PDB file of C-alpha atoms in Angstrom:
ATOM      1  CA  MET D 242    -183.114  48.231  16.759  1.00 45.00           C
ATOM      2  CA  THR D 243    -179.522  47.062  16.794  1.00 54.00           C
ATOM      3  CA  GLY D 244    -176.908  45.844  14.366  1.00 57.00           C
ATOM      4  CA  GLY D 245    -174.547  47.447  11.886  1.00 66.00           C
ATOM      5  CA  ALA D 246    -175.052  47.700   8.167  1.00 66.00           C
ATOM      6  CA  TYR D 247    -176.146  44.446   6.553  1.00 70.00           C
ATOM      7  CA  GLN D 248    -173.297  43.420   4.256  1.00 67.00           C
ATOM      8  CA  ARG D 249    -174.835  40.646   2.142  1.00 66.00           C
ATOM      9  CA  ASP D 250    -176.816  41.027  -1.078  1.00 68.00           C
ATOM     10  CA  THR D 251    -180.135  39.575   0.061  1.00 70.00           C
ATOM     11  CA  PRO D 252    -183.564  40.172  -1.493  1.00 70.00           C
ATOM     12  CA  CYS D 253    -186.528  41.111   0.652  1.00 73.00           C
ATOM     13  CA  PRO D 254    -188.677  37.977   1.183  1.00 67.00           C
ATOM     14  CA  ALA D 255    -191.783  39.956   0.189  1.00 66.00           C
ATOM     15  CA  CYS D 256    -190.773  42.095  -2.802  1.00 68.00           C
ATOM     16  CA  GLY D 257    -187.181  41.218  -3.758  1.00 66.00           C
ATOM     17  CA  TYR D 258    -185.632  44.604  -2.863  1.00 73.00           C
ATOM     18  CA  ASN D 259    -181.907  44.372  -2.060  1.00 74.00           C
ATOM     19  CA  LEU D 260    -181.512  44.663   1.742  1.00 72.00           C
ATOM     20  CA  ARG D 261    -177.741  45.191   1.635  1.00 73.00           C
ATOM     21  CA  GLY D 262    -176.652  48.309   3.505  1.00 74.00           C
ATOM     22  CA  LEU D 263    -179.649  48.484   5.846  1.00 77.00           C
ATOM     23  CA  THR D 264    -179.098  48.765   9.594  1.00 75.00           C
ATOM     24  CA  GLY D 265    -180.969  47.456  12.580  1.00 72.00           C
ATOM     25  CA  ASP D 266    -182.593  44.173  13.482  1.00 75.00           C
ATOM     26  CA  PRO D 267    -185.154  43.454  12.176  1.00 78.00           C
ATOM     27  CA  LEU D 268    -184.362  44.951   8.790  1.00 77.00           C
ATOM     28  CA  ARG D 269    -187.209  47.035   7.399  1.00 81.00           C
ATOM     29  CA  CYS D 270    -187.557  46.981   3.622  1.00 82.00           C
ATOM     30  CA  PRO D 271    -187.845  50.576   2.324  1.00 80.00           C
ATOM     31  CA  GLU D 272    -189.713  49.339  -0.742  1.00 78.00           C
ATOM     32  CA  CYS D 273    -192.640  47.456   0.840  1.00 80.00           C
ATOM     33  CA  GLY D 274    -192.168  47.975   4.587  1.00 79.00           C
ATOM     34  CA  THR D 275    -191.754  44.277   5.445  1.00 77.00           C
ATOM     35  CA  GLU D 276    -189.654  43.639   8.557  1.00 79.00           C
ATOM     36  CA  THR D 277    -187.429  40.549   8.598  1.00 77.00           C
ATOM     37  CA  SER D 278    -184.997  39.604  11.348  1.00 77.00           C
ATOM     38  CA  ARG D 279    -181.413  38.783  10.485  1.00 74.00           C
ATOM     39  CA  ALA D 280    -181.883  35.389  12.097  1.00 75.00           C
ATOM     40  CA  ARG D 281    -184.772  34.678   9.724  1.00 73.00           C
ATOM     41  CA  LEU D 282    -182.680  35.685   6.706  1.00 70.00           C
ATOM     42  CA  ALA D 283    -179.917  33.346   7.876  1.00 67.00           C
ATOM     43  CA  GLU D 284    -182.489  30.586   8.337  1.00 66.00           C
ATOM     44  CA  LEU D 285    -183.772  31.095   4.811  1.00 63.00           C
ATOM     45  CA  ARG D 286    -180.224  30.588   3.574  1.00 61.00           C
ATOM     46  CA  GLY D 287    -179.743  27.317   5.462  1.00 58.00           C
ATOM     47  CA  PRO D 288    -177.260  24.562   4.552  1.00 57.00           C
ATOM     48  CA  MET D 289    -177.428  23.616   0.883  1.00 56.00           C
ATOM     49  CA  ALA D 290    -177.795  19.853   1.399  1.00 59.00           C
ATOM     50  CA  THR D 291    -180.767  20.320   3.710  1.00 68.00           C
ATOM     51  CA  ARG D 292    -182.410  22.863   1.440  1.00 67.00           C
ATOM     52  CA  LEU D 293    -182.084  20.634  -1.618  1.00 69.00           C
ATOM     53  CA  ARG D 294    -183.567  17.677   0.257  1.00 73.00           C
ATOM     54  CA  ASN D 295    -186.468  19.838   1.383  1.00 75.00           C
ATOM     55  CA  LEU D 296    -186.949  21.149  -2.152  1.00 76.00           C
ATOM     56  CA  GLN D 297    -187.050  17.649  -3.610  1.00 76.00           C
ATOM     57  CA  SER D 298    -189.435  16.495  -0.877  1.00 80.00           C
ATOM     58  CA  ALA D 299    -191.768  19.395  -1.622  1.00 80.00           C
ATOM     59  CA  ILE D 300    -191.760  18.655  -5.355  1.00 78.00           C
ATOM     60  CA  ASP D 301    -192.311  14.932  -4.743  1.00 80.00           C
ATOM     61  CA  LEU D 302    -195.235  15.705  -2.443  1.00 83.00           C
ATOM     62  CA  GLN D 303    -196.873  17.942  -5.024  1.00 79.00           C
ATOM     63  CA  THR D 304    -196.375  15.331  -7.748  1.00 79.00           C
ATOM     64  CA  LEU D 305    -197.903  12.676  -5.489  1.00 83.00           C
ATOM     65  CA  ALA D 306    -200.904  14.915  -4.860  1.00 84.00           C
ATOM     66  CA  ILE D 307    -201.532  15.439  -8.565  1.00 80.00           C
ATOM     67  CA  LEU D 308    -201.129  11.765  -9.436  1.00 78.00           C
ATOM     68  CA  LEU D 309    -203.377  10.810  -6.517  1.00 82.00           C
ATOM     69  CA  VAL D 310    -206.198  12.851  -8.000  1.00 82.00           C
ATOM     70  CA  MET D 311    -205.500  11.720 -11.580  1.00 77.00           C
ATOM     71  CA  VAL D 312    -205.448   8.026 -10.644  1.00 76.00           C
ATOM     72  CA  GLY D 313    -207.661   8.007  -7.551  1.00 80.00           C
ATOM     73  CA  VAL D 314    -210.757   9.532  -9.139  1.00 80.00           C
ATOM     74  CA  PRO D 315    -210.974   7.046 -12.072  1.00 77.00           C
ATOM     75  CA  ALA D 316    -210.111   4.181  -9.697  1.00 75.00           C
ATOM     76  CA  ALA D 317    -212.916   5.200  -7.324  1.00 78.00           C
ATOM     77  CA  LEU D 318    -215.394   5.265 -10.197  1.00 76.00           C
ATOM     78  CA  PHE D 319    -214.198   1.860 -11.417  1.00 71.00           C
ATOM     79  CA  VAL D 320    -214.353   0.197  -7.984  1.00 72.00           C
ATOM     80  CA  PHE D 321    -217.447   1.816  -6.485  1.00 76.00           C
ATOM     81  CA  GLY D 322    -219.413   2.710  -9.605  1.00 74.00           C
ATOM     82  CA  PRO D 323    -221.623   5.815  -9.364  1.00 77.00           C
ATOM     83  CA  ARG D 324    -221.023   5.923  -5.609  1.00 77.00           C
ATOM     84  CA  GLY D 325    -217.356   6.478  -6.369  1.00 75.00           C
ATOM     85  CA  ILE D 326    -218.112  10.060  -7.389  1.00 80.00           C
ATOM     86  CA  ALA D 327    -219.018  10.936  -3.806  1.00 81.00           C
ATOM     87  CA  PHE D 328    -215.950   9.094  -2.482  1.00 78.00           C
ATOM     88  CA  ALA D 329    -213.688  10.906  -4.935  1.00 78.00           C
ATOM     89  CA  LEU D 330    -215.125  14.331  -4.093  1.00 80.00           C
ATOM     90  CA  LEU D 331    -215.143  13.785  -0.317  1.00 84.00           C
ATOM     91  CA  ALA D 332    -211.879  11.872   0.137  1.00 84.00           C
ATOM     92  CA  VAL D 333    -209.532  11.662  -2.846  1.00 84.00           C
ATOM     93  CA  VAL D 334    -209.718  15.248  -4.092  1.00 85.00           C
ATOM     94  CA  PRO D 335    -209.473  16.900  -0.621  1.00 88.00           C
ATOM     95  CA  LEU D 336    -206.496  14.683   0.254  1.00 88.00           C
ATOM     96  CA  GLY D 337    -204.781  15.689  -2.972  1.00 85.00           C
ATOM     97  CA  ILE D 338    -205.416  19.370  -2.254  1.00 87.00           C
ATOM     98  CA  VAL D 339    -203.997  19.056   1.274  1.00 89.00           C
ATOM     99  CA  LEU D 340    -200.838  17.286   0.062  1.00 86.00           C
ATOM    100  CA  ALA D 341    -200.338  19.855  -2.712  1.00 82.00           C
ATOM    101  CA  ALA D 342    -200.765  22.730  -0.238  1.00 84.00           C
ATOM    102  CA  ILE D 343    -198.210  21.214   2.143  1.00 86.00           C
ATOM    103  CA  GLY D 344    -195.723  20.738  -0.687  1.00 82.00           C
ATOM    104  CA  TRP D 345    -196.277  24.295  -1.937  1.00 77.00           C
ATOM    105  CA  ARG D 346    -195.726  25.690   1.563  1.00 79.00           C
ATOM    106  CA  MET D 347    -192.527  23.678   1.976  1.00 78.00           C
ATOM    107  CA  ALA D 348    -191.163  24.916  -1.356  1.00 74.00           C
ATOM    108  CA  LYS D 349    -192.183  28.534  -0.829  1.00 71.00           C
ATOM    109  CA  GLU D 350    -190.322  28.779   2.494  1.00 70.00           C
ATOM    110  CA  LEU D 351    -187.036  27.836   0.815  1.00 68.00           C
ATOM    111  CA  PHE D 352    -186.790  31.064  -1.185  1.00 63.00           C
ATOM    112  CA  LEU D 353    -185.882  34.590  -0.219  1.00 54.00           C
ATOM    113  CA  GLY D 354    -187.984  36.278  -2.875  1.00 55.00           C
ATOM    114  CA  PRO D 355    -191.186  35.812  -4.894  1.00 55.00           C
ATOM    115  CA  GLY D 356    -189.406  34.519  -8.011  1.00 59.00           C
ATOM    116  CA  GLY D 357    -188.784  31.130  -6.434  1.00 61.00           C
ATOM    117  CA  GLY D 358    -192.456  30.360  -5.895  1.00 62.00           C
ATOM    118  CA  ARG D 359    -193.315  31.116  -9.512  1.00 65.00           C
ATOM    119  CA  LEU D 360    -190.460  28.960 -10.755  1.00 68.00           C
ATOM    120  CA  VAL D 361    -191.573  26.063  -8.544  1.00 69.00           C
ATOM    121  CA  ALA D 362    -195.068  26.296 -10.058  1.00 68.00           C
ATOM    122  CA  ARG D 363    -193.710  26.096 -13.616  1.00 69.00           C
ATOM    123  CA  TYR D 364    -191.324  23.301 -12.692  1.00 71.00           C
ATOM    124  CA  GLN D 365    -194.130  21.347 -11.033  1.00 69.00           C
ATOM    125  CA  ALA D 366    -196.408  21.688 -14.053  1.00 70.00           C
ATOM    126  CA  TRP D 367    -193.780  20.249 -16.392  1.00 69.00           C
ATOM    127  CA  THR D 368    -192.847  17.514 -13.899  1.00 70.00           C
ATOM    128  CA  THR D 369    -196.464  16.395 -13.746  1.00 70.00           C
ATOM    129  CA  LEU D 370    -196.666  16.369 -17.541  1.00 69.00           C
ATOM    130  CA  LEU D 371    -193.550  14.225 -17.859  1.00 68.00           C
ATOM    131  CA  VAL D 372    -194.650  11.810 -15.142  1.00 67.00           C
ATOM    132  CA  SER D 373    -198.149  11.325 -16.525  1.00 69.00           C
ATOM    133  CA  THR D 374    -197.635  11.416 -20.315  1.00 71.00           C
ATOM    134  CA  TYR D 375    -196.474   7.849 -20.953  1.00 68.00           C
ATOM    135  CA  PRO D 376    -198.889   6.180 -18.483  1.00 68.00           C
ATOM    136  CA  LEU D 377    -201.789   8.070 -20.062  1.00 71.00           C
ATOM    137  CA  ILE D 378    -200.682   7.049 -23.572  1.00 72.00           C
ATOM    138  CA  ALA D 379    -200.425   3.415 -22.484  1.00 70.00           C
ATOM    139  CA  LEU D 380    -203.806   3.555 -20.733  1.00 68.00           C
ATOM    140  CA  ALA D 381    -205.566   5.081 -23.739  1.00 73.00           C
ATOM    141  CA  LEU D 382    -203.967   2.675 -26.217  1.00 72.00           C
ATOM    142  CA  GLY D 383    -204.600  -0.351 -24.013  1.00 69.00           C
ATOM    143  CA  SER D 384    -208.246   0.581 -23.485  1.00 70.00           C
ATOM    144  CA  LEU D 385    -208.765   0.995 -27.220  1.00 74.00           C
ATOM    145  CA  LEU D 386    -207.187  -2.358 -28.034  1.00 70.00           C
ATOM    146  CA  TYR D 387    -209.115  -4.088 -25.258  1.00 69.00           C
ATOM    147  CA  LEU D 388    -212.337  -2.939 -26.897  1.00 73.00           C
ATOM    148  CA  VAL D 389    -211.290  -3.705 -30.480  1.00 73.00           C
ATOM    149  CA  VAL D 390    -209.571  -7.113 -30.186  1.00 68.00           C
ATOM    150  CA  PRO D 391    -212.710  -9.075 -29.099  1.00 69.00           C
ATOM    151  CA  PHE D 392    -214.354  -8.071 -32.369  1.00 71.00           C
ATOM    152  CA  LEU D 393    -211.640 -10.100 -34.138  1.00 67.00           C
ATOM    153  CA  GLY D 394    -212.837 -13.267 -32.426  1.00 69.00           C
ATOM    154  CA  PHE D 395    -210.324 -13.425 -29.552  1.00 67.00           C
ATOM    155  CA  PRO D 396    -211.441 -14.037 -25.946  1.00 68.00           C
ATOM    156  CA  ASN D 397    -211.285 -11.259 -23.365  1.00 66.00           C
ATOM    157  CA  GLU D 398    -208.147 -12.738 -21.756  1.00 67.00           C
ATOM    158  CA  ALA D 399    -206.299 -12.594 -25.068  1.00 67.00           C
ATOM    159  CA  ALA D 400    -207.521  -9.048 -25.636  1.00 66.00           C
ATOM    160  CA  LEU D 401    -206.100  -8.005 -22.263  1.00 66.00           C
ATOM    161  CA  VAL D 402    -202.708  -9.584 -23.016  1.00 70.00           C
ATOM    162  CA  VAL D 403    -202.543  -8.051 -26.500  1.00 68.00           C
ATOM    163  CA  ALA D 404    -203.513  -4.628 -25.162  1.00 68.00           C
ATOM    164  CA  ALA D 405    -200.818  -4.769 -22.470  1.00 69.00           C
ATOM    165  CA  LEU D 406    -198.054  -5.987 -24.819  1.00 72.00           C
ATOM    166  CA  VAL D 407    -198.816  -3.483 -27.563  1.00 70.00           C
ATOM    167  CA  SER D 408    -199.078  -0.604 -25.086  1.00 68.00           C
ATOM    168  CA  VAL D 409    -195.719  -1.434 -23.492  1.00 68.00           C
ATOM    169  CA  SER D 410    -194.098  -1.822 -26.924  1.00 71.00           C
ATOM    170  CA  VAL D 411    -195.389   1.523 -28.192  1.00 69.00           C
ATOM    171  CA  VAL D 412    -194.349   3.362 -25.032  1.00 65.00           C
ATOM    172  CA  GLY D 413    -190.907   1.729 -25.197  1.00 66.00           C
ATOM    173  CA  LEU D 414    -190.536   2.784 -28.841  1.00 67.00           C
ATOM    174  CA  LEU D 415    -191.495   6.347 -27.975  1.00 63.00           C
ATOM    175  CA  GLN D 416    -189.056   6.499 -25.080  1.00 60.00           C
ATOM    176  CA  PHE D 417    -185.959   4.778 -26.442  1.00 63.00           C
ATOM    177  CA  SER D 418    -186.182   5.428 -30.189  1.00 60.00           C
ATOM    178  CA  ILE D 419    -188.062   8.664 -30.791  1.00 59.00           C
ATOM    179  CA  ASP D 420    -187.802  10.170 -27.288  1.00 58.00           C
ATOM    180  CA  PRO D 421    -190.331  12.986 -27.899  1.00 57.00           C
ATOM    181  CA  LEU D 422    -189.961  14.327 -24.354  1.00 60.00           C
ATOM    182  CA  ARG D 423    -186.184  14.845 -24.506  1.00 64.00           C
ATOM    183  CA  ARG D 424    -186.440  18.613 -24.858  1.00 66.00           C
ATOM    184  CA  ALA D 425    -188.946  18.768 -22.033  1.00 62.00           C
ATOM    185  CA  ARG D 426    -186.572  16.827 -19.760  1.00 61.00           C
ATOM    186  CA  GLU D 427    -183.689  19.120 -20.692  1.00 66.00           C
ATOM    187  CA  ARG D 428    -185.868  22.109 -19.854  1.00 67.00           C
ATOM    188  CA  GLN D 429    -186.630  20.499 -16.495  1.00 63.00           C
ATOM    189  CA  GLU D 430    -182.924  20.045 -15.814  1.00 63.00           C
ATOM    190  CA  ARG D 431    -182.285  23.730 -16.523  1.00 68.00           C
ATOM    191  CA  ALA D 432    -185.239  24.705 -14.353  1.00 66.00           C
ATOM    192  CA  PHE D 433    -183.966  22.590 -11.469  1.00 65.00           C
ATOM    193  CA  ARG D 434    -180.507  24.164 -11.754  1.00 65.00           C
ATOM    194  CA  ALA D 435    -182.224  27.538 -11.530  1.00 64.00           C
ATOM    195  CA  LEU D 436    -184.070  26.393  -8.409  1.00 63.00           C
ATOM    196  CA  VAL D 437    -180.784  25.240  -6.903  1.00 60.00           C
ATOM    197  CA  ASP D 438    -179.246  28.620  -7.686  1.00 60.00           C
ATOM    198  CA  LEU D 439    -182.021  30.339  -5.745  1.00 57.00           C
ATOM    199  CA  THR D 440    -181.282  28.183  -2.694  1.00 53.00           C
ATOM    200  CA  ARG D 441    -177.524  28.838  -2.548  1.00 51.00           C
ATOM    201  CA  GLU D 442    -175.680  28.888   0.740  1.00 44.00           C
ATOM    202  CA  PRO D 443    -174.287  32.235   1.951  1.00 42.00           C
ATOM    203  CA  ASP D 444    -170.754  31.011   1.183  1.00 42.00           C
ATOM    204  CA  ASP D 445    -171.770  30.694  -2.456  1.00 42.00           C
ATOM    205  CA  ALA D 446    -173.004  34.277  -2.729  1.00 42.00           C
ATOM    206  CA  ASP D 447    -170.112  35.353  -4.942  1.00 40.00           C
ATOM    207  CA  ARG D 448    -170.445  32.406  -7.327  1.00 43.00           C
ATOM    208  CA  PRO D 449    -171.807  33.313 -10.789  1.00 43.00           C
ATOM    209  CA  PRO D 450    -175.504  32.434 -11.024  1.00 43.00           C
ATOM    210  CA  THR D 451    -176.720  29.501 -13.078  1.00 42.00           C
ATOM    211  CA  PRO D 452    -177.611  30.608 -16.638  1.00 42.00           C
ATOM    212  CA  GLY D 453    -181.315  31.076 -16.981  1.00 42.00           C
ATOM    213  CA  ALA D 454    -181.974  31.550 -13.256  1.00 39.00           C
ATOM    214  CA  PRO D 455    -184.641  34.221 -12.731  1.00 38.00           C
ATOM    215  CA  SER D 456    -183.771  37.367 -10.854  1.00 38.00           C
ATOM    216  CA  LEU D 457    -185.587  38.077  -7.615  1.00 37.00           C
ATOM    217  CA  GLN D 458    -185.531  41.806  -8.340  1.00 40.00           C
ATOM    218  CA  ARG D 459    -186.814  44.059 -11.065  1.00 40.00           C
ATOM    219  CA  PRO D 460    -184.080  44.941 -13.595  1.00 38.00           C
ATOM    220  CA  ASP D 461    -184.066  48.616 -12.663  1.00 44.00           C
ATOM    221  CA  GLU D 462    -183.570  47.762  -8.983  1.00 43.00           C
ATOM    222  CA  ALA D 463    -181.034  44.945  -9.273  1.00 42.00           C
ATOM    223  CA  ASP D 464    -178.129  47.149  -8.171  1.00 41.00           C
ATOM    224  CA  ARG D 465    -180.032  49.591  -5.989  1.00 43.00           C
ATOM    225  CA  VAL D 466    -179.080  49.576  -2.323  1.00 41.00           C
ATOM    226  CA  SER D 467    -180.989  51.464   0.309  1.00 42.00           C
ATOM    227  CA  PRO D 468    -178.974  53.907   2.400  1.00 41.00           C
ATOM    228  CA  PRO D 469    -178.341  52.921   6.033  1.00 39.00           C
TER     229      PRO D 469
END
């Protein structure tokens, strides 16, 4: 084991214990026993631009996986009928799970401590809600109108046009006039700033953290440093 005392406040990748002051390479966490090389710690704190691109790619991949399952399963049932259930279970759902797992792995590797993974999960849940809310409202409203309008004596083509126009109008009114998801979007912006704070470059270590960013350590251990 070589190397002088580690001089940077860095949480253990496994438990969040502050590794500052430890000697040797790899550094052995006195809290959980995990050994992490200094090169790996430097890699985890890679260039900010690259880390943010990777973070966004991971989130996009997870969102794609969720939407694939949400849209692919009903589409398979609509196109293939009862046989679509087997197609959805054997193809669509497994593909969604694989994409979500890849995205989760990509996001998890960007953080030095366990707090980042939990924050990504919460951020992803709200992102999926925001992405899917308006399409689901439009789909439900359009389906209802498509079933009701023919009873008024209009042909099916007219029912389809009316359903589409009314659905788009209602969604537009919700978005631009009432904007019921504004607070949710603001919460997402704060959550993303917190994610960015957890992926800071080493040169930014002395910068004050973003308000609301979760700590990677327990409160009673935030300032504790293990002796060399």
